[in-house]
DNA sequence: TTTATAAATGTAAAAAAAACACTTATAGGA
DNA sequence: TCCTATAAGTGTTTTTTTTACATTTATAAA
């Protein structure tokens, strides 16, 4: 039934102006970055359908008639994680003719940022999903490696110009964790004092009277990101977040 | 005939793995920036077909089976300008359900950079096309205004980090023209001496023994962009172009 | 009480960016 | 041919930002 409607809509509906044009399948694929207070991770799944069944892959899905691409990406992510409040951003659209040997498919890549620990999703919803350390991720199907490369580059750029990191951290975090995150994303060591000075000069963190005692004997103060303050700054004086 | 083949391929071919998925029309729309040595421009057309016939629009076209998106964008641009060596970059994919009242269409926006004068295209190939000063562009159909906004922001970012400007200038140009271009893109006045010092410190221009006498009595030295040197620098020492 | 460990802290030097004004070459007009 | 008007060309100082760098402190565990 559904298919009949589809054919009729696409080829026979007199309200359509573009009847002679080729149609394509449009997919979304999500590069899901996570952070566990130590290392940057990526969430991958083992494909359980053909083609390329059994190989590692990004999670993806096809765009449906009744949703836009952002909504499709949210849906796809919810299917995997059970979460629907995940930070998502569109990156690039991939269209090589034979990129998917199954059928001509164009794919819109999104990247997502998740705090691995504090979003304790109800167990990942697909058994074969696995968090890989970003440096230890396996080869992926199709052009998914290329997508991941681009997403990493984008993440790096955004980390330098937006307070993107706070999507990847628990609500309360230590300076060391924030620095670990930036070091993972930028893939280089940073000087501790300079980093703290820089962050403090941005004036968008609130230092709590609370310490995380789980790592050191002295304990480390916890901070929260002051989103309102950040947004007010951006609005009022075109504040530029720049690390 | 062609349509028969299409239906059969999409719905009946046993090599297709994704038969039950919805298909969509995929378009490309091009934000064509130009520069005439004075001002940043945008090339728009008056649509000569429904819907929204007669309104100003970006130039666009539908993706075909035998091409990828970059190729589609090149084809669309060639149709309009007769040129096929234009700098193009994908920006974003737009998918709001009712963005095109004609039919559900997803559109991939590209931006293009053209030197208005020295690419003297054989007259623009579509009569209704017109170069608008970027600040005087008319309202556009669908979500094209949004696309232009994003393209402008992207152009700004890229101008600060890549020698993008040289796509928009004639081969030989004066420092004043380069500064005009940057001022147009960044939408602010720059100090002449600081600008020249900055550009010279990048060391990617060749100063010619030739002057442009068309603007001042004194004449202004002409420069060319040393693309090889630029690329060698990027490769060898990760040279960062930053204005 | 001692010890081991990560946290917390500030300053000086170097580099980059911004502010700033006068001289020069030439065409065109007097 | 001399004068004038106009944009081109040129450096230095100040300010801001970035980088480099080492010691003390709080606490839990031994």
Short mmCIF file of C-alpha atoms (C1' of nucleotides) in Angstrom, two decimals:
data_model
loop_
_atom_site.label_atom_id
_atom_site.label_comp_id
_atom_site.label_asym_id
_atom_site.label_seq_id
_atom_site.Cartn_x
_atom_site.Cartn_y
_atom_site.Cartn_z
CA UNK A 1 0.00 0.00 0.00
CA UNK A 2 2.63 2.47 1.14
CA UNK A 3 4.63 1.78 -1.99
CA UNK A 4 1.69 2.40 -4.24
CA UNK A 5 1.12 5.78 -2.67
CA UNK A 6 4.79 6.56 -3.15
CA UNK A 7 4.81 5.76 -6.85
CA UNK A 8 1.68 7.72 -7.41
CA UNK A 9 2.99 10.73 -5.53
CA UNK A 10 6.25 10.79 -7.30
CA UNK A 11 5.22 10.14 -10.84
CA UNK A 12 1.58 10.99 -11.25
CA UNK A 13 0.64 13.73 -8.83
CA UNK A 14 -0.28 16.80 -10.81
CA UNK A 15 0.89 19.12 -8.07
CA UNK A 16 4.45 18.03 -8.66
CA UNK A 17 6.44 20.39 -10.84
CA UNK A 18 9.58 18.33 -11.17
CA UNK A 19 8.22 15.03 -12.44
CA UNK A 20 10.99 14.14 -14.82
CA UNK A 21 13.84 14.43 -12.35
CA UNK A 22 15.74 11.49 -10.92
CA UNK A 23 15.07 10.61 -7.31
CA UNK A 24 17.58 9.21 -4.88
CA UNK A 25 17.81 7.59 -1.49
CA UNK A 26 18.99 10.00 1.15
CA UNK A 27 20.61 8.68 4.30
CA UNK A 28 22.06 10.22 7.42
CA UNK A 29 25.16 8.82 9.07
CA UNK A 30 26.22 9.87 12.54
CA UNK A 31 29.74 10.25 13.83
CA UNK A 32 29.14 9.90 17.56
CA UNK A 33 31.95 11.30 19.66
CA UNK A 34 32.09 10.54 23.32
CA UNK A 35 34.34 11.41 26.22
CA UNK A 36 34.84 9.38 29.37
CA UNK A 37 36.82 12.02 31.33
CA UNK A 38 40.01 10.57 29.91
CA UNK A 39 39.86 9.93 26.19
CA UNK A 40 37.90 10.87 23.13
CA UNK A 41 35.83 7.96 21.85
CA UNK A 42 33.71 7.07 18.88
CA UNK A 43 30.63 4.87 18.89
CA UNK A 44 30.45 2.33 16.08
CA UNK A 45 28.26 -0.60 15.23
CA UNK A 46 28.70 -3.90 13.51
CA UNK A 47 26.32 -3.86 10.56
CA UNK A 48 23.71 -6.57 10.79
CA UNK A 49 22.41 -6.33 7.25
CA UNK A 50 23.74 -6.50 3.71
CA UNK A 51 25.75 -5.17 2.05
CA UNK A 52 28.92 -5.32 4.14
CA UNK A 53 27.12 -7.20 6.91
CA UNK A 54 29.37 -7.82 9.91
CA UNK A 55 31.71 -4.93 9.26
CA UNK A 56 32.15 -1.87 11.46
CA UNK A 57 30.14 1.15 10.45
CA UNK A 58 28.75 4.46 11.55
CA UNK A 59 25.17 4.34 12.61
CA UNK A 60 22.80 5.61 9.97
CA UNK A 61 19.35 5.49 8.52
CA UNK A 62 17.26 6.76 5.67
CA UNK A 63 15.44 10.05 5.55
CA UNK A 64 11.70 9.59 5.69
CA UNK A 65 9.03 11.63 3.97
CA UNK A 66 7.73 13.24 7.12
CA UNK A 67 10.95 14.52 8.63
CA UNK A 68 13.84 16.80 7.81
CA UNK A 69 17.46 15.74 8.05
CA UNK A 70 18.03 16.99 11.59
CA UNK A 71 15.01 15.02 12.71
CA UNK A 72 16.24 11.95 10.90
CA UNK A 73 19.58 12.24 12.67
CA UNK A 74 17.85 12.59 16.04
CA UNK A 75 15.73 9.54 15.28
CA UNK A 76 18.72 7.49 14.25
CA UNK A 77 20.57 8.46 17.41
CA UNK A 78 17.60 7.72 19.59
CA UNK A 79 17.34 4.28 18.06
CA UNK A 80 20.89 3.56 19.11
CA UNK A 81 21.16 5.28 22.46
CA UNK A 82 17.61 5.85 23.68
CA UNK A 83 18.55 9.53 24.07
CA UNK A 84 16.91 12.34 22.15
CA UNK A 85 18.65 15.40 23.57
CA UNK A 86 22.01 14.87 21.99
CA UNK A 87 24.04 17.69 20.47
CA UNK A 88 24.08 17.24 16.69
CA UNK A 89 25.53 19.17 13.83
CA UNK A 90 25.44 18.57 10.10
CA UNK A 91 28.86 18.23 8.49
CA UNK A 92 28.83 17.30 4.84
CA UNK A 93 26.90 15.42 2.20
CA UNK A 94 28.55 12.51 0.41
CA UNK A 95 27.46 11.54 -3.05
CA UNK A 96 30.05 9.47 -4.87
CA UNK A 97 28.13 7.33 -7.31
CA UNK A 98 29.28 3.98 -5.98
CA UNK A 99 29.80 4.94 -2.38
CA UNK A 100 27.21 2.37 -1.29
CA UNK A 101 27.38 -0.81 -3.38
CA UNK A 102 23.82 -1.67 -2.33
CA UNK A 103 22.22 1.15 -4.23
CA UNK A 104 22.86 4.75 -5.22
CA UNK A 105 22.61 6.52 -1.92
CA UNK A 106 23.53 10.02 -0.91
CA UNK A 107 24.45 10.41 2.73
CA UNK A 108 24.39 13.44 4.96
CA UNK A 109 26.93 13.13 7.75
CA UNK A 110 26.21 14.49 11.23
CA UNK A 111 28.39 14.52 14.23
CA UNK A 112 27.09 14.05 17.74
CA UNK A 113 28.66 14.74 21.10
CA UNK A 114 27.93 12.64 24.16
CA UNK A 115 29.24 12.40 27.67
CA UNK A 116 29.85 8.66 27.82
CA UNK A 117 29.43 8.34 31.56
CA UNK A 118 26.76 10.68 32.81
CA UNK A 119 24.32 9.98 30.05
CA UNK A 120 23.93 6.46 31.34
CA UNK A 121 21.76 5.35 28.50
CA UNK A 122 19.71 2.27 29.23
CA UNK A 123 22.43 0.17 27.80
CA UNK A 124 23.14 0.84 24.19
CA UNK A 125 20.12 -0.25 22.20
CA UNK A 126 22.01 -2.18 19.59
CA UNK A 127 24.05 -5.06 20.91
CA UNK A 128 26.87 -4.73 18.49
CA UNK A 129 27.61 -1.10 19.30
CA UNK A 130 30.98 -0.36 20.85
CA UNK A 131 32.89 2.70 22.05
CA UNK A 132 36.35 2.81 20.50
CA UNK A 133 39.16 5.02 21.59
CA UNK A 134 39.43 7.50 18.75
CA UNK A 135 42.95 6.37 17.93
CA UNK A 136 41.99 2.71 17.90
CA UNK A 137 38.89 2.75 15.73
CA UNK A 138 38.70 -0.02 13.13
CA UNK A 139 38.37 0.36 9.38
CA UNK A 140 34.84 1.30 8.41
CA UNK A 141 32.65 0.50 5.43
CA UNK A 142 32.01 2.72 2.40
CA UNK A 143 33.28 6.27 2.81
CA UNK A 144 32.74 6.26 6.56
CA UNK A 145 36.45 6.65 7.31
CA UNK A 146 36.44 9.81 5.27
CA UNK A 147 33.42 11.06 7.19
CA UNK A 148 35.15 10.45 10.49
CA UNK A 149 38.23 12.33 9.32
CA UNK A 150 36.15 15.32 8.38
CA UNK A 151 34.21 15.15 11.64
CA UNK A 152 37.45 15.11 13.63
CA UNK A 153 38.70 18.17 11.77
CA UNK A 154 35.39 19.91 12.33
CA UNK A 155 35.39 19.02 16.01
CA UNK A 156 38.86 20.48 16.32
CA UNK A 157 37.86 23.73 14.67
CA UNK A 158 34.71 24.05 16.72
CA UNK A 159 36.48 23.27 19.96
CA UNK A 160 38.68 26.28 19.35
CA UNK A 161 35.80 28.65 18.73
CA UNK A 162 32.78 27.38 20.63
CA UNK A 163 32.34 25.90 24.08
CA UNK A 164 31.56 22.62 22.43
CA UNK A 165 33.36 20.64 25.06
CA UNK A 166 30.63 20.95 27.59
CA UNK A 167 28.42 18.65 25.57
CA UNK A 168 31.03 15.99 26.11
CA UNK A 169 31.56 16.49 29.82
CA UNK A 170 29.36 15.72 32.79
CA UNK A 171 27.58 18.73 34.27
CA UNK A 172 30.25 19.03 36.95
CA UNK A 173 33.81 18.55 35.85
CA UNK A 174 37.33 19.36 36.90
CA UNK A 175 39.80 21.56 35.09
CA UNK A 176 41.93 18.51 34.48
CA UNK A 177 39.03 16.76 32.73
CA UNK A 178 38.38 19.80 30.58
CA UNK A 179 42.04 19.95 29.69
CA UNK A 180 42.09 16.21 28.93
CA UNK A 181 39.19 16.77 26.60
CA UNK A 182 40.88 19.60 24.76
CA UNK A 183 44.09 17.65 24.55
CA UNK A 184 42.19 14.71 23.04
CA UNK A 185 40.39 16.87 20.52
CA UNK A 186 43.39 18.96 19.52
CA UNK A 187 45.65 15.95 19.74
CA UNK A 188 48.41 17.77 21.57
CA UNK A 189 49.58 18.48 25.09
CA UNK A 190 48.71 21.83 26.62
CA UNK A 191 50.41 23.72 29.42
CA UNK A 192 48.28 23.41 32.56
CA UNK A 193 48.73 26.97 33.84
CA UNK A 194 48.19 28.58 30.47
CA UNK A 195 45.12 26.46 29.91
CA UNK A 196 43.56 27.41 33.23
CA UNK A 197 44.41 31.07 32.75
CA UNK A 198 42.85 31.03 29.34
CA UNK A 199 39.68 29.31 30.49
CA UNK A 200 39.35 31.62 33.48
CA UNK A 201 39.78 34.68 31.29
CA UNK A 202 36.80 33.54 29.21
CA UNK A 203 34.73 33.84 32.38
CA UNK A 204 32.08 31.26 31.52
CA UNK A 205 32.69 28.71 34.28
CA UNK A 206 31.37 28.65 37.80
CA UNK A 207 33.71 27.20 40.40
CA UNK A 208 31.82 25.11 42.93
CA UNK A 209 32.58 24.58 46.63
CA UNK A 210 32.76 20.92 45.88
CA UNK A 211 35.67 18.67 45.10
CA UNK A 212 36.12 15.54 43.06
CA UNK A 213 38.13 13.28 45.38
CA UNK A 214 38.25 10.33 43.05
CA UNK A 215 41.57 11.07 41.39
CA UNK A 216 43.90 12.83 43.79
CA UNK A 217 44.33 12.96 47.52
CA UNK A 218 44.07 16.72 47.50
CA UNK A 219 40.90 16.65 45.45
CA UNK A 220 40.07 18.91 42.51
CA UNK A 221 37.46 21.63 42.47
CA UNK A 222 34.43 21.00 40.31
CA UNK A 223 33.16 23.53 37.80
CA UNK A 224 29.94 23.97 35.85
CA UNK A 225 29.54 25.72 32.54
CA UNK A 226 27.53 28.94 32.81
CA UNK A 227 25.52 28.66 29.63
CA UNK A 228 23.36 31.71 30.31
CA UNK A 229 26.41 33.87 30.88
CA UNK A 230 28.02 32.57 27.73
CA UNK A 231 24.94 33.26 25.64
CA UNK A 232 24.47 36.70 27.15
CA UNK A 233 28.08 37.56 26.35
CA UNK A 234 27.72 36.37 22.77
CA UNK A 235 24.56 38.38 22.36
CA UNK A 236 25.67 41.57 24.10
CA UNK A 237 29.20 42.14 22.99
CA UNK A 238 29.73 39.62 20.22
CA UNK A 239 31.91 37.68 22.66
CA UNK A 240 34.26 35.35 20.89
CA UNK A 241 35.05 32.06 22.55
CA UNK A 242 38.55 31.30 21.47
CA UNK A 243 40.98 28.85 22.97
CA UNK B 1 11.38 5.15 -21.93
CA UNK B 2 13.80 6.77 -19.55
CA UNK B 3 11.13 6.89 -16.91
CA UNK B 4 10.36 3.21 -17.29
CA UNK B 5 13.95 2.35 -16.68
CA UNK B 6 13.95 4.56 -13.62
CA UNK B 7 10.92 2.93 -12.03
CA UNK B 8 12.24 -0.49 -12.68
CA UNK B 9 15.63 0.30 -11.24
CA UNK B 10 14.25 1.82 -8.13
CA UNK B 11 11.53 -0.62 -7.27
CA UNK B 12 12.18 -3.91 -8.98
CA UNK B 13 15.91 -4.43 -9.33
CA UNK B 14 16.92 -7.36 -7.17
CA UNK B 15 20.35 -5.90 -6.55
CA UNK B 16 18.81 -3.09 -4.54
CA UNK B 17 18.98 -3.69 -0.80
CA UNK B 18 16.96 -0.70 0.34
CA UNK B 19 13.75 -1.14 -1.62
CA UNK B 20 11.32 0.06 0.98
CA UNK B 21 12.90 3.40 1.66
CA UNK B 22 11.48 6.73 0.57
CA UNK B 23 13.24 8.48 -2.27
CA UNK B 24 13.57 12.22 -2.68
CA UNK B 25 14.55 14.82 -5.22
CA UNK B 26 17.98 16.19 -4.56
CA UNK B 27 18.92 19.60 -5.89
CA UNK B 28 22.00 21.76 -5.78
CA UNK B 29 21.77 25.52 -5.38
CA UNK B 30 24.74 27.78 -6.00
CA UNK B 31 25.59 30.96 -4.17
CA UNK B 32 27.79 32.64 -6.76
CA UNK B 33 30.00 35.34 -5.30
CA UNK B 34 31.78 37.72 -7.59
CA UNK B 35 34.11 40.65 -7.22
CA UNK B 36 34.58 43.49 -9.69
CA UNK B 37 37.69 45.02 -8.03
CA UNK B 38 35.43 47.21 -5.94
CA UNK B 39 32.55 45.34 -4.38
CA UNK B 40 31.45 41.87 -3.50
CA UNK B 41 28.58 40.73 -5.71
CA UNK B 42 26.16 37.88 -5.96
CA UNK B 43 24.74 36.42 -9.17
CA UNK B 44 21.01 35.76 -9.12
CA UNK B 45 18.41 34.76 -11.67
CA UNK B 46 14.78 35.42 -12.21
CA UNK B 47 13.09 32.04 -12.16
CA UNK B 48 11.41 31.23 -15.47
CA UNK B 49 9.39 28.26 -14.29
CA UNK B 50 6.86 27.43 -11.62
CA UNK B 51 6.59 27.57 -8.69
CA UNK B 52 7.63 31.12 -7.81
CA UNK B 53 8.15 31.95 -11.48
CA UNK B 54 9.45 35.50 -11.95
CA UNK B 55 11.02 35.79 -8.49
CA UNK B 56 14.71 36.14 -7.76
CA UNK B 57 16.48 32.94 -6.93
CA UNK B 58 19.80 31.21 -6.66
CA UNK B 59 20.69 29.14 -9.67
CA UNK B 60 20.15 25.46 -9.12
CA UNK B 61 19.39 22.14 -10.69
CA UNK B 62 18.65 18.54 -9.84
CA UNK B 63 21.17 15.84 -9.22
CA UNK B 64 21.22 13.28 -11.97
CA UNK B 65 21.86 9.55 -11.72
CA UNK B 66 25.22 9.64 -13.42
CA UNK B 67 26.91 12.38 -11.42
CA UNK B 68 27.88 13.26 -7.88
CA UNK B 69 26.94 16.51 -6.20
CA UNK B 70 30.14 18.35 -7.07
CA UNK B 71 29.62 17.44 -10.69
CA UNK B 72 26.03 18.58 -10.54
CA UNK B 73 27.14 21.93 -9.16
CA UNK B 74 29.74 22.30 -11.91
CA UNK B 75 27.13 21.47 -14.52
CA UNK B 76 24.65 23.97 -13.10
CA UNK B 77 27.30 26.67 -13.06
CA UNK B 78 28.40 25.88 -16.57
CA UNK B 79 24.83 26.19 -17.78
CA UNK B 80 24.69 29.69 -16.38
CA UNK B 81 28.15 31.03 -17.08
CA UNK B 82 29.66 28.82 -19.74
CA UNK B 83 32.60 28.30 -17.39
CA UNK B 84 33.61 24.96 -15.95
CA UNK B 85 36.70 25.86 -13.94
CA UNK B 86 35.00 27.76 -11.16
CA UNK B 87 35.96 27.39 -7.53
CA UNK B 88 33.18 25.56 -5.71
CA UNK B 89 32.64 24.36 -2.20
CA UNK B 90 29.78 22.53 -0.57
CA UNK B 91 28.22 24.35 2.35
CA UNK B 92 25.13 22.75 3.80
CA UNK B 93 22.13 20.61 2.95
CA UNK B 94 18.65 22.03 3.44
CA UNK B 95 15.74 19.72 4.06
CA UNK B 96 12.77 21.49 5.64
CA UNK B 97 9.74 19.55 4.54
CA UNK B 98 7.98 22.41 2.78
CA UNK B 99 11.03 24.36 1.69
CA UNK B 100 10.00 23.99 -1.95
CA UNK B 101 6.24 24.22 -2.43
CA UNK B 102 6.56 22.45 -5.77
CA UNK B 103 7.58 19.12 -4.30
CA UNK B 104 9.58 17.69 -1.43
CA UNK B 105 13.09 18.61 -2.42
CA UNK B 106 16.30 18.49 -0.48
CA UNK B 107 18.89 20.98 -1.60
CA UNK B 108 22.63 20.97 -1.21
CA UNK B 109 24.02 24.49 -1.22
CA UNK B 110 27.37 25.27 -2.82
CA UNK B 111 29.20 28.51 -2.99
CA UNK B 112 31.20 29.61 -5.98
CA UNK B 113 33.79 32.34 -6.41
CA UNK B 114 34.24 34.23 -9.66
CA UNK B 115 36.23 37.22 -10.81
CA UNK B 116 33.45 39.17 -12.47
CA UNK B 117 35.68 41.00 -14.95
CA UNK B 118 38.50 38.79 -16.10
CA UNK B 119 36.39 35.72 -16.60
CA UNK B 120 34.55 37.51 -19.36
CA UNK B 121 32.07 34.75 -19.85
CA UNK B 122 30.40 34.78 -23.22
CA UNK B 123 27.66 36.88 -21.79
CA UNK B 124 25.75 35.19 -19.06
CA UNK B 125 23.88 32.29 -20.57
CA UNK B 126 20.58 33.01 -18.95
CA UNK B 127 19.09 36.35 -19.85
CA UNK B 128 17.52 37.04 -16.53
CA UNK B 129 20.74 36.66 -14.55
CA UNK B 130 22.04 39.72 -12.78
CA UNK B 131 24.97 40.64 -10.55
CA UNK B 132 23.78 42.35 -7.38
CA UNK B 133 25.92 44.22 -4.95
CA UNK B 134 25.95 41.95 -1.92
CA UNK B 135 24.27 44.58 0.23
CA UNK B 136 21.57 45.25 -2.33
CA UNK B 137 20.43 41.75 -3.19
CA UNK B 138 16.67 41.26 -3.39
CA UNK B 139 14.55 38.86 -1.39
CA UNK B 140 14.90 35.33 -2.68
CA UNK B 141 12.54 32.39 -2.96
CA UNK B 142 12.27 29.43 -0.58
CA UNK B 143 15.13 29.26 1.91
CA UNK B 144 17.63 30.86 -0.45
CA UNK B 145 18.12 33.90 1.79
CA UNK B 146 19.17 31.57 4.58
CA UNK B 147 21.59 29.85 2.23
CA UNK B 148 23.15 33.16 1.26
CA UNK B 149 23.57 34.12 4.91
CA UNK B 150 25.38 30.89 5.63
CA UNK B 151 27.52 31.28 2.53
CA UNK B 152 28.54 34.77 3.57
CA UNK B 153 29.52 33.55 6.99
CA UNK B 154 31.47 30.70 5.45
CA UNK B 155 33.20 33.02 3.00
CA UNK B 156 34.23 35.23 5.90
CA UNK B 157 35.69 32.35 7.85
CA UNK B 158 37.52 30.97 4.85
CA UNK B 159 38.89 34.35 3.84
CA UNK B 160 40.60 34.53 7.22
CA UNK B 161 42.23 31.14 6.91
CA UNK B 162 42.74 30.38 3.24
CA UNK B 163 43.89 32.49 0.32
CA UNK B 164 40.39 32.25 -1.04
CA UNK B 165 40.43 35.78 -2.32
CA UNK B 166 42.54 34.99 -5.30
CA UNK B 167 39.70 33.12 -6.91
CA UNK B 168 37.79 36.37 -6.88
CA UNK B 169 40.52 38.60 -8.30
CA UNK B 170 42.03 38.84 -11.75
CA UNK B 171 45.42 37.17 -12.12
CA UNK B 172 47.15 40.51 -11.65
CA UNK B 173 45.78 42.77 -8.97
CA UNK B 174 46.77 45.68 -6.79
CA UNK B 175 47.09 45.72 -3.04
CA UNK B 176 44.18 48.13 -2.91
CA UNK B 177 41.97 45.67 -4.80
CA UNK B 178 42.97 42.86 -2.46
CA UNK B 179 42.20 45.08 0.49
CA UNK B 180 38.86 46.10 -1.05
CA UNK B 181 38.02 42.45 -1.39
CA UNK B 182 38.87 41.65 2.21
CA UNK B 183 36.97 44.67 3.40
CA UNK B 184 33.93 43.54 1.41
CA UNK B 185 34.09 40.02 2.72
CA UNK B 186 34.80 40.93 6.32
CA UNK B 187 32.46 43.88 6.10
CA UNK B 188 34.79 46.25 7.90
CA UNK B 189 37.50 48.77 7.12
CA UNK B 190 41.09 47.68 7.50
CA UNK B 191 44.20 49.76 8.09
CA UNK B 192 46.15 50.03 4.85
CA UNK B 193 49.62 49.69 6.36
CA UNK B 194 48.73 46.86 8.67
CA UNK B 195 47.02 45.03 5.84
CA UNK B 196 50.00 45.33 3.53
CA UNK B 197 52.44 44.33 6.26
CA UNK B 198 50.32 41.31 7.07
CA UNK B 199 50.03 40.22 3.45
CA UNK B 200 53.73 40.72 2.85
CA UNK B 201 54.62 38.70 5.92
CA UNK B 202 52.65 35.77 4.48
CA UNK B 203 55.08 35.81 1.58
CA UNK B 204 52.79 34.33 -1.06
CA UNK B 205 52.57 37.24 -3.50
CA UNK B 206 54.91 38.18 -6.30
CA UNK B 207 55.28 41.90 -6.94
CA UNK B 208 55.47 42.65 -10.65
CA UNK B 209 57.40 45.43 -12.41
CA UNK B 210 54.13 46.53 -13.81
CA UNK B 211 51.66 49.16 -12.67
CA UNK B 212 47.95 49.58 -12.93
CA UNK B 213 47.54 53.20 -14.04
CA UNK B 214 43.78 53.14 -14.26
CA UNK B 215 42.98 54.42 -10.80
CA UNK B 216 45.66 56.82 -9.59
CA UNK B 217 48.12 59.17 -11.28
CA UNK B 218 50.97 57.52 -9.43
CA UNK B 219 49.89 54.04 -10.47
CA UNK B 220 49.79 50.95 -8.26
CA UNK B 221 52.06 47.96 -8.52
CA UNK B 222 50.47 44.73 -9.68
CA UNK B 223 50.86 41.46 -7.83
CA UNK B 224 50.21 37.83 -8.65
CA UNK B 225 49.45 35.05 -6.21
CA UNK B 226 52.21 32.47 -5.99
CA UNK B 227 50.12 29.34 -5.71
CA UNK B 228 53.06 26.94 -5.88
CA UNK B 229 54.82 28.72 -3.05
CA UNK B 230 51.66 28.73 -1.00
CA UNK B 231 51.09 25.03 -1.51
CA UNK B 232 54.70 24.19 -0.80
CA UNK B 233 54.54 26.12 2.46
CA UNK B 234 51.35 24.37 3.52
CA UNK B 235 52.89 21.01 2.74
CA UNK B 236 56.34 21.59 4.20
CA UNK B 237 55.77 23.43 7.41
CA UNK B 238 52.02 23.30 7.90
CA UNK B 239 51.94 26.98 7.00
CA UNK B 240 48.84 28.67 8.29
CA UNK B 241 47.35 31.39 6.15
CA UNK B 242 45.80 33.74 8.64
CA UNK B 243 44.70 37.31 8.13
"C1'" DT C 1 53.87 11.20 61.39
"C1'" DT C 2 55.55 10.53 56.96
"C1'" DT C 3 54.99 10.02 52.14
"C1'" DA C 4 53.26 10.15 47.71
"C1'" DT C 5 50.33 12.42 44.37
"C1'" DA C 6 47.90 15.52 41.77
"C1'" DA C 7 46.08 20.40 42.38
"C1'" DA C 8 46.80 25.13 42.57
"C1'" DT C 9 49.08 29.23 41.58
"C1'" DG C 10 51.90 33.99 38.91
"C1'" DT C 11 55.30 36.30 36.35
"C1'" DA C 12 58.44 37.49 32.78
"C1'" DA C 13 59.65 37.22 27.90
"C1'" DA C 14 58.31 36.94 23.21
"C1'" DA C 15 55.26 37.47 19.53
"C1'" DA C 16 51.38 39.38 17.29
"C1'" DA C 17 48.12 42.96 16.53
"C1'" DA C 18 46.69 47.61 16.48
"C1'" DA C 19 47.25 52.50 16.22
"C1'" DC C 20 49.04 56.08 13.91
"C1'" DA C 21 50.92 60.43 9.63
"C1'" DC C 22 53.83 61.87 6.31
"C1'" DT C 23 56.17 61.58 1.67
"C1'" DT C 24 56.06 60.34 -3.29
"C1'" DA C 25 54.91 59.65 -8.10
"C1'" DT C 26 52.28 61.04 -11.72
"C1'" DA C 27 48.43 62.90 -14.96
"C1'" DG C 28 45.90 66.59 -16.06
"C1'" DG C 29 44.87 71.28 -15.96
"C1'" DA C 30 46.41 76.11 -15.54
"C1'" DT D 1 56.42 73.91 -17.81
"C1'" DC D 2 54.65 74.49 -13.55
"C1'" DC D 3 51.20 73.57 -10.25
"C1'" DT D 4 47.73 70.76 -8.17
"C1'" DA D 5 45.12 66.97 -6.87
"C1'" DT D 6 45.02 62.11 -5.82
"C1'" DA D 7 45.96 57.67 -4.50
"C1'" DA D 8 50.26 54.84 -3.47
"C1'" DG D 9 53.77 53.76 -0.59
"C1'" DT D 10 56.23 53.38 3.64
"C1'" DG D 11 57.91 52.28 9.78
"C1'" DT D 12 57.61 52.71 14.42
"C1'" DT D 13 55.51 52.58 18.89
"C1'" DT D 14 52.08 50.77 21.96
"C1'" DT D 15 49.08 47.37 23.40
"C1'" DT D 16 47.51 42.86 23.66
"C1'" DT D 17 48.07 38.10 23.46
"C1'" DT D 18 50.63 34.05 23.83
"C1'" DT D 19 54.14 31.26 25.53
"C1'" DA D 20 57.46 29.46 28.72
"C1'" DC D 21 58.43 28.07 33.07
"C1'" DA D 22 58.77 25.91 39.00
"C1'" DT D 23 57.21 25.75 43.60
"C1'" DT D 24 53.90 25.10 47.20
"C1'" DT D 25 49.68 22.84 49.03
"C1'" DA D 26 46.10 19.65 50.50
"C1'" DT D 27 44.99 15.22 51.52
"C1'" DA D 28 44.67 9.96 51.86
"C1'" DA D 29 47.08 6.09 52.70
"C1'" DA D 30 50.85 3.76 54.67
#
